[in-house]
PDB file of N, CA, C and O in Angstrom, chain B, residues numbered from 101:
ATOM      1  N   UNK B 101      11.706   2.408 -17.285  1.00  0.00           N
ATOM      2  CA  UNK B 101      10.414   3.027 -16.999  1.00  0.00           C
ATOM      3  C   UNK B 101      10.486   3.723 -15.642  1.00  0.00           C
ATOM      4  O   UNK B 101      10.942   3.150 -14.653  1.00  0.00           O
ATOM      5  N   UNK B 102      10.028   4.961 -15.621  1.00  0.00           N
ATOM      6  CA  UNK B 102      10.077   5.736 -14.387  1.00  0.00           C
ATOM      7  C   UNK B 102       9.036   5.249 -13.389  1.00  0.00           C
ATOM      8  O   UNK B 102       9.213   5.385 -12.179  1.00  0.00           O
ATOM      9  N   UNK B 103       7.957   4.685 -13.900  1.00  0.00           N
ATOM     10  CA  UNK B 103       6.874   4.252 -13.022  1.00  0.00           C
ATOM     11  C   UNK B 103       6.516   2.818 -13.345  1.00  0.00           C
ATOM     12  O   UNK B 103       6.230   2.491 -14.497  1.00  0.00           O
ATOM     13  N   UNK B 104       6.530   1.973 -12.355  1.00  0.00           N
ATOM     14  CA  UNK B 104       6.275   0.555 -12.578  1.00  0.00           C
ATOM     15  C   UNK B 104       4.932   0.154 -11.961  1.00  0.00           C
ATOM     16  O   UNK B 104       4.816   0.029 -10.742  1.00  0.00           O
ATOM     17  N   UNK B 105       3.931  -0.043 -12.803  1.00  0.00           N
ATOM     18  CA  UNK B 105       2.595  -0.400 -12.321  1.00  0.00           C
ATOM     19  C   UNK B 105       2.580  -1.743 -11.594  1.00  0.00           C
ATOM     20  O   UNK B 105       1.809  -1.928 -10.652  1.00  0.00           O
ATOM     21  N   UNK B 106       3.424  -2.677 -12.024  1.00  0.00           N
ATOM     22  CA  UNK B 106       3.452  -3.996 -11.389  1.00  0.00           C
ATOM     23  C   UNK B 106       3.934  -3.869  -9.941  1.00  0.00           C
ATOM     24  O   UNK B 106       3.368  -4.501  -9.049  1.00  0.00           O
ATOM     25  N   UNK B 107       4.956  -3.071  -9.699  1.00  0.00           N
ATOM     26  CA  UNK B 107       5.450  -2.859  -8.342  1.00  0.00           C
ATOM     27  C   UNK B 107       4.366  -2.229  -7.473  1.00  0.00           C
ATOM     28  O   UNK B 107       4.160  -2.636  -6.330  1.00  0.00           O
ATOM     29  N   UNK B 108       3.676  -1.232  -8.027  1.00  0.00           N
ATOM     30  CA  UNK B 108       2.586  -0.582  -7.295  1.00  0.00           C
ATOM     31  C   UNK B 108       1.449  -1.568  -7.027  1.00  0.00           C
ATOM     32  O   UNK B 108       0.886  -1.582  -5.932  1.00  0.00           O
ATOM     33  N   UNK B 109       1.113  -2.387  -8.014  1.00  0.00           N
ATOM     34  CA  UNK B 109       0.031  -3.357  -7.849  1.00  0.00           C
ATOM     35  C   UNK B 109       0.359  -4.350  -6.745  1.00  0.00           C
ATOM     36  O   UNK B 109      -0.494  -4.644  -5.907  1.00  0.00           O
ATOM     37  N   UNK B 110       1.576  -4.869  -6.730  1.00  0.00           N
ATOM     38  CA  UNK B 110       1.977  -5.825  -5.680  1.00  0.00           C
ATOM     39  C   UNK B 110       1.901  -5.176  -4.311  1.00  0.00           C
ATOM     40  O   UNK B 110       1.425  -5.786  -3.354  1.00  0.00           O
ATOM     41  N   UNK B 111       2.366  -3.950  -4.220  1.00  0.00           N
ATOM     42  CA  UNK B 111       2.315  -3.211  -2.955  1.00  0.00           C
ATOM     43  C   UNK B 111       0.862  -3.000  -2.516  1.00  0.00           C
ATOM     44  O   UNK B 111       0.532  -3.170  -1.342  1.00  0.00           O
ATOM     45  N   UNK B 112       0.002  -2.630  -3.460  1.00  0.00           N
ATOM     46  CA  UNK B 112      -1.411  -2.396  -3.148  1.00  0.00           C
ATOM     47  C   UNK B 112      -2.086  -3.673  -2.660  1.00  0.00           C
ATOM     48  O   UNK B 112      -2.885  -3.630  -1.724  1.00  0.00           O
ATOM     49  N   UNK B 113      -1.776  -4.804  -3.281  1.00  0.00           N
ATOM     50  CA  UNK B 113      -2.364  -6.075  -2.863  1.00  0.00           C
ATOM     51  C   UNK B 113      -1.954  -6.403  -1.429  1.00  0.00           C
ATOM     52  O   UNK B 113      -2.778  -6.841  -0.626  1.00  0.00           O
ATOM     53  N   UNK B 114      -0.676  -6.190  -1.113  1.00  0.00           N
ATOM     54  CA  UNK B 114      -0.186  -6.457   0.242  1.00  0.00           C
ATOM     55  C   UNK B 114      -0.844  -5.516   1.253  1.00  0.00           C
ATOM     56  O   UNK B 114      -1.222  -5.941   2.344  1.00  0.00           O
ATOM     57  N   UNK B 115      -0.979  -4.238   0.891  1.00  0.00           N
ATOM     58  CA  UNK B 115      -1.607  -3.258   1.785  1.00  0.00           C
ATOM     59  C   UNK B 115      -3.075  -3.591   2.031  1.00  0.00           C
ATOM     60  O   UNK B 115      -3.580  -3.410   3.139  1.00  0.00           O
ATOM     61  N   UNK B 116      -3.752  -4.073   1.004  1.00  0.00           N
ATOM     62  CA  UNK B 116      -5.195  -4.288   1.078  1.00  0.00           C
ATOM     63  C   UNK B 116      -5.578  -5.601   1.756  1.00  0.00           C
ATOM     64  O   UNK B 116      -6.728  -5.779   2.160  1.00  0.00           O
ATOM     65  N   UNK B 117      -4.614  -6.528   1.883  1.00  0.00           N
ATOM     66  CA  UNK B 117      -4.925  -7.850   2.416  1.00  0.00           C
ATOM     67  C   UNK B 117      -5.458  -7.767   3.849  1.00  0.00           C
ATOM     68  O   UNK B 117      -4.886  -7.093   4.706  1.00  0.00           O
ATOM     69  N   UNK B 118      -6.576  -8.476   4.083  1.00  0.00           N
ATOM     70  CA  UNK B 118      -7.164  -8.597   5.426  1.00  0.00           C
ATOM     71  C   UNK B 118      -7.267 -10.076   5.734  1.00  0.00           C
ATOM     72  O   UNK B 118      -7.963 -10.808   5.031  1.00  0.00           O
ATOM     73  N   UNK B 119      -6.588 -10.522   6.767  1.00  0.00           N
ATOM     74  CA  UNK B 119      -6.587 -11.948   7.134  1.00  0.00           C
ATOM     75  C   UNK B 119      -6.208 -12.817   5.938  1.00  0.00           C
ATOM     76  O   UNK B 119      -6.756 -13.902   5.746  1.00  0.00           O
ATOM     77  N   UNK B 120      -5.260 -12.324   5.135  1.00  0.00           N
ATOM     78  CA  UNK B 120      -4.784 -13.085   3.989  1.00  0.00           C
ATOM     79  C   UNK B 120      -5.655 -12.999   2.757  1.00  0.00           C
ATOM     80  O   UNK B 120      -5.306 -13.549   1.712  1.00  0.00           O
ATOM     81  N   UNK B 121      -6.790 -12.315   2.863  1.00  0.00           N
ATOM     82  CA  UNK B 121      -7.719 -12.197   1.729  1.00  0.00           C
ATOM     83  C   UNK B 121      -7.612 -10.809   1.103  1.00  0.00           C
ATOM     84  O   UNK B 121      -7.425  -9.811   1.798  1.00  0.00           O
ATOM     85  N   UNK B 122      -7.734 -10.769  -0.214  1.00  0.00           N
ATOM     86  CA  UNK B 122      -7.687  -9.508  -0.954  1.00  0.00           C
ATOM     87  C   UNK B 122      -9.037  -9.282  -1.619  1.00  0.00           C
ATOM     88  O   UNK B 122      -9.467 -10.060  -2.470  1.00  0.00           O
ATOM     89  N   UNK B 123      -9.697  -8.201  -1.215  1.00  0.00           N
ATOM     90  CA  UNK B 123     -10.973  -7.799  -1.797  1.00  0.00           C
ATOM     91  C   UNK B 123     -10.704  -6.619  -2.730  1.00  0.00           C
ATOM     92  O   UNK B 123     -10.039  -5.657  -2.345  1.00  0.00           O
ATOM     93  N   UNK B 124     -11.223  -6.695  -3.956  1.00  0.00           N
ATOM     94  CA  UNK B 124     -10.966  -5.631  -4.920  1.00  0.00           C
ATOM     95  C   UNK B 124     -11.456  -4.276  -4.415  1.00  0.00           C
ATOM     96  O   UNK B 124     -10.884  -3.245  -4.770  1.00  0.00           O
ATOM     97  N   UNK B 125     -12.500  -4.263  -3.597  1.00  0.00           N
ATOM     98  CA  UNK B 125     -13.005  -3.006  -3.049  1.00  0.00           C
ATOM     99  C   UNK B 125     -11.968  -2.323  -2.161  1.00  0.00           C
ATOM    100  O   UNK B 125     -11.978  -1.100  -2.021  1.00  0.00           O
ATOM    101  N   UNK B 126     -11.072  -3.113  -1.558  1.00  0.00           N
ATOM    102  CA  UNK B 126     -10.012  -2.542  -0.721  1.00  0.00           C
ATOM    103  C   UNK B 126      -8.812  -2.087  -1.554  1.00  0.00           C
ATOM    104  O   UNK B 126      -8.085  -1.176  -1.159  1.00  0.00           O
ATOM    105  N   UNK B 127      -8.612  -2.724  -2.699  1.00  0.00           N
ATOM    106  CA  UNK B 127      -7.477  -2.379  -3.571  1.00  0.00           C
ATOM    107  C   UNK B 127      -7.781  -1.112  -4.371  1.00  0.00           C
ATOM    108  O   UNK B 127      -6.897  -0.283  -4.584  1.00  0.00           O
ATOM    109  N   UNK B 128      -9.033  -0.963  -4.811  1.00  0.00           N
ATOM    110  CA  UNK B 128      -9.397   0.162  -5.691  1.00  0.00           C
ATOM    111  C   UNK B 128      -8.941   1.531  -5.204  1.00  0.00           C
ATOM    112  O   UNK B 128      -8.327   2.269  -5.974  1.00  0.00           O
ATOM    113  N   UNK B 129      -9.223   1.907  -3.925  1.00  0.00           N
ATOM    114  CA  UNK B 129      -8.824   3.261  -3.506  1.00  0.00           C
ATOM    115  C   UNK B 129      -7.305   3.470  -3.507  1.00  0.00           C
ATOM    116  O   UNK B 129      -6.834   4.602  -3.620  1.00  0.00           O
ATOM    117  N   UNK B 130      -6.550   2.391  -3.382  1.00  0.00           N
ATOM    118  CA  UNK B 130      -5.084   2.499  -3.367  1.00  0.00           C
ATOM    119  C   UNK B 130      -4.548   2.760  -4.777  1.00  0.00           C
ATOM    120  O   UNK B 130      -3.601   3.526  -4.958  1.00  0.00           O
ATOM    121  N   UNK B 131      -5.159   2.117  -5.770  1.00  0.00           N
ATOM    122  CA  UNK B 131      -4.607   2.197  -7.127  1.00  0.00           C
ATOM    123  C   UNK B 131      -5.316   3.191  -8.038  1.00  0.00           C
ATOM    124  O   UNK B 131      -4.766   3.590  -9.064  1.00  0.00           O
ATOM    125  N   UNK B 132      -6.535   3.594  -7.672  1.00  0.00           N
ATOM    126  CA  UNK B 132      -7.296   4.494  -8.548  1.00  0.00           C
ATOM    127  C   UNK B 132      -6.523   5.789  -8.776  1.00  0.00           C
ATOM    128  O   UNK B 132      -6.069   6.434  -7.831  1.00  0.00           O
ATOM    129  N   UNK B 133      -6.383   6.154 -10.046  1.00  0.00           N
ATOM    130  CA  UNK B 133      -5.644   7.352 -10.398  1.00  0.00           C
ATOM    131  C   UNK B 133      -4.142   7.133 -10.481  1.00  0.00           C
ATOM    132  O   UNK B 133      -3.406   8.035 -10.881  1.00  0.00           O
ATOM    133  N   UNK B 134      -3.682   5.948 -10.108  1.00  0.00           N
ATOM    134  CA  UNK B 134      -2.245   5.651 -10.130  1.00  0.00           C
ATOM    135  C   UNK B 134      -1.911   4.559 -11.141  1.00  0.00           C
ATOM    136  O   UNK B 134      -0.796   4.497 -11.659  1.00  0.00           O
ATOM    137  N   UNK B 135      -2.898   3.695 -11.418  1.00  0.00           N
ATOM    138  CA  UNK B 135      -2.723   2.638 -12.420  1.00  0.00           C
ATOM    139  C   UNK B 135      -3.799   2.849 -13.472  1.00  0.00           C
ATOM    140  O   UNK B 135      -4.972   3.035 -13.149  1.00  0.00           O
ATOM    141  N   UNK B 136      -3.390   2.820 -14.720  1.00  0.00           N
ATOM    142  CA  UNK B 136      -4.313   2.982 -15.848  1.00  0.00           C
ATOM    143  C   UNK B 136      -5.435   1.947 -15.727  1.00  0.00           C
ATOM    144  O   UNK B 136      -5.149   0.755 -15.620  1.00  0.00           O
ATOM    145  N   UNK B 137      -6.704   2.370 -15.741  1.00  0.00           N
ATOM    146  CA  UNK B 137      -7.805   1.405 -15.560  1.00  0.00           C
ATOM    147  C   UNK B 137      -7.742   0.199 -16.497  1.00  0.00           C
ATOM    148  O   UNK B 137      -8.051  -0.919 -16.086  1.00  0.00           O
ATOM    149  N   UNK B 138      -7.349   0.416 -17.741  1.00  0.00           N
ATOM    150  CA  UNK B 138      -7.321  -0.708 -18.689  1.00  0.00           C
ATOM    151  C   UNK B 138      -6.186  -1.690 -18.388  1.00  0.00           C
ATOM    152  O   UNK B 138      -6.141  -2.764 -18.988  1.00  0.00           O
ATOM    153  N   UNK B 139      -5.274  -1.354 -17.481  1.00  0.00           N
ATOM    154  CA  UNK B 139      -4.170  -2.247 -17.122  1.00  0.00           C
ATOM    155  C   UNK B 139      -4.486  -3.101 -15.896  1.00  0.00           C
ATOM    156  O   UNK B 139      -3.781  -4.071 -15.621  1.00  0.00           O
ATOM    157  N   UNK B 140      -5.533  -2.751 -15.161  1.00  0.00           N
ATOM    158  CA  UNK B 140      -5.804  -3.411 -13.883  1.00  0.00           C
ATOM    159  C   UNK B 140      -6.090  -4.906 -14.071  1.00  0.00           C
ATOM    160  O   UNK B 140      -5.542  -5.735 -13.344  1.00  0.00           O
ATOM    161  N   UNK B 141      -6.932  -5.252 -15.031  1.00  0.00           N
ATOM    162  CA  UNK B 141      -7.225  -6.662 -15.281  1.00  0.00           C
ATOM    163  C   UNK B 141      -5.981  -7.449 -15.630  1.00  0.00           C
ATOM    164  O   UNK B 141      -5.812  -8.584 -15.183  1.00  0.00           O
ATOM    165  N   UNK B 142      -5.108  -6.852 -16.429  1.00  0.00           N
ATOM    166  CA  UNK B 142      -3.853  -7.501 -16.810  1.00  0.00           C
ATOM    167  C   UNK B 142      -2.979  -7.742 -15.585  1.00  0.00           C
ATOM    168  O   UNK B 142      -2.341  -8.789 -15.473  1.00  0.00           O
ATOM    169  N   UNK B 143      -2.948  -6.782 -14.671  1.00  0.00           N
ATOM    170  CA  UNK B 143      -2.132  -6.928 -13.468  1.00  0.00           C
ATOM    171  C   UNK B 143      -2.691  -8.015 -12.545  1.00  0.00           C
ATOM    172  O   UNK B 143      -1.925  -8.765 -11.939  1.00  0.00           O
ATOM    173  N   UNK B 144      -4.034  -8.103 -12.434  1.00  0.00           N
ATOM    174  CA  UNK B 144      -4.625  -9.192 -11.645  1.00  0.00           C
ATOM    175  C   UNK B 144      -4.302 -10.540 -12.286  1.00  0.00           C
ATOM    176  O   UNK B 144      -3.984 -11.498 -11.582  1.00  0.00           O
ATOM    177  N   UNK B 145      -4.382 -10.624 -13.623  1.00  0.00           N
ATOM    178  CA  UNK B 145      -4.046 -11.877 -14.317  1.00  0.00           C
ATOM    179  C   UNK B 145      -2.598 -12.264 -14.041  1.00  0.00           C
ATOM    180  O   UNK B 145      -2.304 -13.426 -13.764  1.00  0.00           O
ATOM    181  N   UNK B 146      -1.695 -11.290 -14.118  1.00  0.00           N
ATOM    182  CA  UNK B 146      -0.281 -11.573 -13.859  1.00  0.00           C
ATOM    183  C   UNK B 146      -0.100 -12.087 -12.426  1.00  0.00           C
ATOM    184  O   UNK B 146       0.642 -13.041 -12.193  1.00  0.00           O
ATOM    185  N   UNK B 147      -0.778 -11.454 -11.477  1.00  0.00           N
ATOM    186  CA  UNK B 147      -0.663 -11.885 -10.077  1.00  0.00           C
ATOM    187  C   UNK B 147      -1.144 -13.329  -9.909  1.00  0.00           C
ATOM    188  O   UNK B 147      -0.553 -14.097  -9.150  1.00  0.00           O
ATOM    189  N   UNK B 148      -2.218 -13.699 -10.618  1.00  0.00           N
ATOM    190  CA  UNK B 148      -2.697 -15.087 -10.561  1.00  0.00           C
ATOM    191  C   UNK B 148      -1.704 -16.027 -11.239  1.00  0.00           C
ATOM    192  O   UNK B 148      -1.374 -17.081 -10.697  1.00  0.00           O
ATOM    193  N   UNK B 149      -1.231 -15.649 -12.417  1.00  0.00           N
ATOM    194  CA  UNK B 149      -0.305 -16.483 -13.175  1.00  0.00           C
ATOM    195  C   UNK B 149       0.987 -16.731 -12.400  1.00  0.00           C
ATOM    196  O   UNK B 149       1.546 -17.828 -12.436  1.00  0.00           O
ATOM    197  N   UNK B 150       1.451 -15.699 -11.701  1.00  0.00           N
ATOM    198  CA  UNK B 150       2.699 -15.825 -10.936  1.00  0.00           C
ATOM    199  C   UNK B 150       2.483 -16.447  -9.559  1.00  0.00           C
ATOM    200  O   UNK B 150       3.428 -16.582  -8.781  1.00  0.00           O
ATOM    201  N   UNK B 151       1.234 -16.828  -9.257  1.00  0.00           N
ATOM    202  CA  UNK B 151       0.958 -17.502  -8.000  1.00  0.00           C
ATOM    203  C   UNK B 151       0.838 -16.584  -6.798  1.00  0.00           C
ATOM    204  O   UNK B 151       0.816 -17.059  -5.662  1.00  0.00           O
ATOM    205  N   UNK B 152       0.760 -15.284  -7.020  1.00  0.00           N
ATOM    206  CA  UNK B 152       0.639 -14.329  -5.914  1.00  0.00           C
ATOM    207  C   UNK B 152      -0.784 -14.312  -5.365  1.00  0.00           C
ATOM    208  O   UNK B 152      -0.992 -14.141  -4.163  1.00  0.00           O
ATOM    209  N   UNK B 153      -1.772 -14.493  -6.261  1.00  0.00           N
ATOM    210  CA  UNK B 153      -3.178 -14.513  -5.861  1.00  0.00           C
ATOM    211  C   UNK B 153      -3.821 -15.828  -6.274  1.00  0.00           C
ATOM    212  O   UNK B 153      -3.555 -16.358  -7.352  1.00  0.00           O
ATOM    213  N   UNK B 154      -4.677 -16.344  -5.390  1.00  0.00           N
ATOM    214  CA  UNK B 154      -5.486 -17.522  -5.696  1.00  0.00           C
ATOM    215  C   UNK B 154      -6.937 -17.144  -5.431  1.00  0.00           C
ATOM    216  O   UNK B 154      -7.279 -16.674  -4.346  1.00  0.00           O
ATOM    217  N   UNK B 155      -7.780 -17.354  -6.429  1.00  0.00           N
ATOM    218  CA  UNK B 155      -9.201 -17.022  -6.294  1.00  0.00           C
ATOM    219  C   UNK B 155      -9.848 -17.998  -5.321  1.00  0.00           C
ATOM    220  O   UNK B 155      -9.739 -19.213  -5.482  1.00  0.00           O
ATOM    221  N   UNK B 156     -10.536 -17.446  -4.290  1.00  0.00           N
ATOM    222  CA  UNK B 156     -11.141 -18.304  -3.277  1.00  0.00           C
ATOM    223  C   UNK B 156     -12.639 -18.070  -3.089  1.00  0.00           C
ATOM    224  O   UNK B 156     -13.316 -18.878  -2.453  1.00  0.00           O
ATOM    225  N   UNK B 157     -13.158 -16.980  -3.633  1.00  0.00           N
ATOM    226  CA  UNK B 157     -14.567 -16.647  -3.417  1.00  0.00           C
ATOM    227  C   UNK B 157     -14.970 -15.568  -4.418  1.00  0.00           C
ATOM    228  O   UNK B 157     -14.161 -15.125  -5.234  1.00  0.00           O
ATOM    229  N   UNK B 158     -16.235 -15.156  -4.342  1.00  0.00           N
ATOM    230  CA  UNK B 158     -16.749 -14.040  -5.145  1.00  0.00           C
ATOM    231  C   UNK B 158     -17.617 -13.165  -4.267  1.00  0.00           C
ATOM    232  O   UNK B 158     -18.181 -13.631  -3.277  1.00  0.00           O
ATOM    233  N   UNK B 159     -17.725 -11.895  -4.629  1.00  0.00           N
ATOM    234  CA  UNK B 159     -18.630 -10.975  -3.945  1.00  0.00           C
ATOM    235  C   UNK B 159     -19.122  -9.952  -4.949  1.00  0.00           C
ATOM    236  O   UNK B 159     -18.564  -9.822  -6.039  1.00  0.00           O
ATOM    237  N   UNK B 160     -20.154  -9.236  -4.586  1.00  0.00           N
ATOM    238  CA  UNK B 160     -20.704  -8.204  -5.471  1.00  0.00           C
ATOM    239  C   UNK B 160     -19.838  -6.956  -5.413  1.00  0.00           C
ATOM    240  O   UNK B 160     -19.441  -6.512  -4.336  1.00  0.00           O
ATOM    241  N   UNK B 161     -19.551  -6.398  -6.574  1.00  0.00           N
ATOM    242  CA  UNK B 161     -18.765  -5.174  -6.659  1.00  0.00           C
ATOM    243  C   UNK B 161     -19.579  -3.986  -6.170  1.00  0.00           C
ATOM    244  O   UNK B 161     -20.795  -3.927  -6.353  1.00  0.00           O
ATOM    245  N   UNK B 162     -18.879  -3.032  -5.539  1.00  0.00           N
ATOM    246  CA  UNK B 162     -19.505  -1.770  -5.133  1.00  0.00           C
ATOM    247  C   UNK B 162     -18.910  -0.613  -5.934  1.00  0.00           C
ATOM    248  O   UNK B 162     -19.019   0.548  -5.537  1.00  0.00           O
ATOM    249  N   UNK B 163     -18.280  -0.937  -7.066  1.00  0.00           N
ATOM    250  CA  UNK B 163     -17.545   0.038  -7.871  1.00  0.00           C
ATOM    251  C   UNK B 163     -18.478   0.856  -8.764  1.00  0.00           C
ATOM    252  O   UNK B 163     -18.737   0.491  -9.911  1.00  0.00           O
ATOM    253  N   UNK B 164     -18.972   1.956  -8.224  1.00  0.00           N
ATOM    254  CA  UNK B 164     -19.847   2.846  -8.994  1.00  0.00           C
ATOM    255  C   UNK B 164     -19.052   3.653 -10.016  1.00  0.00           C
ATOM    256  O   UNK B 164     -19.520   3.878 -11.132  1.00  0.00           O
ATOM    257  N   UNK B 165     -17.854   4.088  -9.636  1.00  0.00           N
ATOM    258  CA  UNK B 165     -17.029   4.903 -10.535  1.00  0.00           C
ATOM    259  C   UNK B 165     -16.662   4.113 -11.789  1.00  0.00           C
ATOM    260  O   UNK B 165     -16.733   4.640 -12.899  1.00  0.00           O
ATOM    261  N   UNK B 166     -16.271   2.858 -11.616  1.00  0.00           N
ATOM    262  CA  UNK B 166     -15.892   2.009 -12.746  1.00  0.00           C
ATOM    263  C   UNK B 166     -17.081   1.363 -13.429  1.00  0.00           C
ATOM    264  O   UNK B 166     -16.928   0.577 -14.364  1.00  0.00           O
ATOM    265  N   UNK B 167     -18.288   1.709 -12.940  1.00  0.00           N
ATOM    266  CA  UNK B 167     -19.531   1.193 -13.519  1.00  0.00           C
ATOM    267  C   UNK B 167     -19.624  -0.334 -13.466  1.00  0.00           C
ATOM    268  O   UNK B 167     -20.204  -0.960 -14.354  1.00  0.00           O
ATOM    269  N   UNK B 168     -19.049  -0.924 -12.420  1.00  0.00           N
ATOM    270  CA  UNK B 168     -19.107  -2.379 -12.251  1.00  0.00           C
ATOM    271  C   UNK B 168     -19.969  -2.783 -11.061  1.00  0.00           C
ATOM    272  O   UNK B 168     -20.007  -3.959 -10.700  1.00  0.00           O
ATOM    273  N   UNK B 169     -20.658  -1.834 -10.451  1.00  0.00           N
ATOM    274  CA  UNK B 169     -21.452  -2.134  -9.255  1.00  0.00           C
ATOM    275  C   UNK B 169     -22.452  -3.249  -9.542  1.00  0.00           C
ATOM    276  O   UNK B 169     -23.136  -3.243 -10.565  1.00  0.00           O
ATOM    277  N   UNK B 170     -22.522  -4.200  -8.623  1.00  0.00           N
ATOM    278  CA  UNK B 170     -23.456  -5.313  -8.747  1.00  0.00           C
ATOM    279  C   UNK B 170     -22.890  -6.526  -9.445  1.00  0.00           C
ATOM    280  O   UNK B 170     -23.439  -7.620  -9.315  1.00  0.00           O
ATOM    281  N   UNK B 171     -21.806  -6.366 -10.182  1.00  0.00           N
ATOM    282  CA  UNK B 171     -21.199  -7.514 -10.862  1.00  0.00           C
ATOM    283  C   UNK B 171     -20.419  -8.351  -9.854  1.00  0.00           C
ATOM    284  O   UNK B 171     -19.886  -7.836  -8.871  1.00  0.00           O
ATOM    285  N   UNK B 172     -20.366  -9.647 -10.121  1.00  0.00           N
ATOM    286  CA  UNK B 172     -19.552 -10.510  -9.272  1.00  0.00           C
ATOM    287  C   UNK B 172     -18.080 -10.270  -9.575  1.00  0.00           C
ATOM    288  O   UNK B 172     -17.682 -10.160 -10.734  1.00  0.00           O
ATOM    289  N   UNK B 173     -17.274 -10.190  -8.514  1.00  0.00           N
ATOM    290  CA  UNK B 173     -15.830 -10.068  -8.703  1.00  0.00           C
ATOM    291  C   UNK B 173     -15.147 -11.024  -7.741  1.00  0.00           C
ATOM    292  O   UNK B 173     -15.678 -11.317  -6.669  1.00  0.00           O
ATOM    293  N   UNK B 174     -13.971 -11.514  -8.120  1.00  0.00           N
ATOM    294  CA  UNK B 174     -13.283 -12.498  -7.283  1.00  0.00           C
ATOM    295  C   UNK B 174     -12.778 -11.889  -5.978  1.00  0.00           C
ATOM    296  O   UNK B 174     -12.461 -10.702  -5.893  1.00  0.00           O
ATOM    297  N   UNK B 175     -12.716 -12.753  -4.967  1.00  0.00           N
ATOM    298  CA  UNK B 175     -11.973 -12.490  -3.736  1.00  0.00           C
ATOM    299  C   UNK B 175     -10.778 -13.420  -3.798  1.00  0.00           C
ATOM    300  O   UNK B 175     -10.923 -14.595  -4.134  1.00  0.00           O
ATOM    301  N   UNK B 176      -9.600 -12.909  -3.480  1.00  0.00           N
ATOM    302  CA  UNK B 176      -8.378 -13.682  -3.609  1.00  0.00           C
ATOM    303  C   UNK B 176      -7.739 -13.955  -2.259  1.00  0.00           C
ATOM    304  O   UNK B 176      -7.980 -13.244  -1.283  1.00  0.00           O
ATOM    305  N   UNK B 177      -6.928 -14.988  -2.222  1.00  0.00           N
ATOM    306  CA  UNK B 177      -6.051 -15.234  -1.093  1.00  0.00           C
ATOM    307  C   UNK B 177      -4.654 -14.829  -1.533  1.00  0.00           C
ATOM    308  O   UNK B 177      -4.186 -15.249  -2.592  1.00  0.00           O
ATOM    309  N   UNK B 178      -3.989 -14.015  -0.723  1.00  0.00           N
ATOM    310  CA  UNK B 178      -2.641 -13.543  -1.038  1.00  0.00           C
ATOM    311  C   UNK B 178      -1.652 -14.618  -0.604  1.00  0.00           C
ATOM    312  O   UNK B 178      -1.639 -15.035   0.554  1.00  0.00           O
ATOM    313  N   UNK B 179      -0.835 -15.056  -1.535  1.00  0.00           N
ATOM    314  CA  UNK B 179       0.162 -16.092  -1.254  1.00  0.00           C
ATOM    315  C   UNK B 179       1.475 -15.440  -0.832  1.00  0.00           C
ATOM    316  O   UNK B 179       1.769 -14.314  -1.231  1.00  0.00           O
ATOM    317  N   UNK B 180       2.243 -16.133  -0.046  1.00  0.00           N
ATOM    318  CA  UNK B 180       3.544 -15.618   0.382  1.00  0.00           C
ATOM    319  C   UNK B 180       4.431 -15.426  -0.848  1.00  0.00           C
ATOM    320  O   UNK B 180       4.447 -16.251  -1.761  1.00  0.00           O
ATOM    321  N   UNK B 181       5.163 -14.320  -0.845  1.00  0.00           N
ATOM    322  CA  UNK B 181       6.072 -14.037  -1.966  1.00  0.00           C
ATOM    323  C   UNK B 181       7.139 -15.113  -2.019  1.00  0.00           C
ATOM    324  O   UNK B 181       7.703 -15.502  -0.996  1.00  0.00           O
ATOM    325  N   UNK B 182       7.407 -15.593  -3.234  1.00  0.00           N
ATOM    326  CA  UNK B 182       8.415 -16.662  -3.386  1.00  0.00           C
ATOM    327  C   UNK B 182       9.781 -16.057  -3.630  1.00  0.00           C
ATOM    328  O   UNK B 182      10.761 -16.786  -3.783  1.00  0.00           O
TER     329      UNK B 182
END
């Protein structure tokens, strides 16, 4: 595959992390237009399954473009790469 969404997703999570926390509002501008929208949930699930992200809180989404504004979305803690 010429383009690897998982590699981009991991990079975006690392770039977006603030004090070890990953807020989806910070990840969105990095991945929008670069990762197929229908793949984003799958990539977050993979990150949780592989232990890269641990859900620690929730906040209200500000995603007007994705029509998710106002919905609760997880806040994650970024774990050290194993």
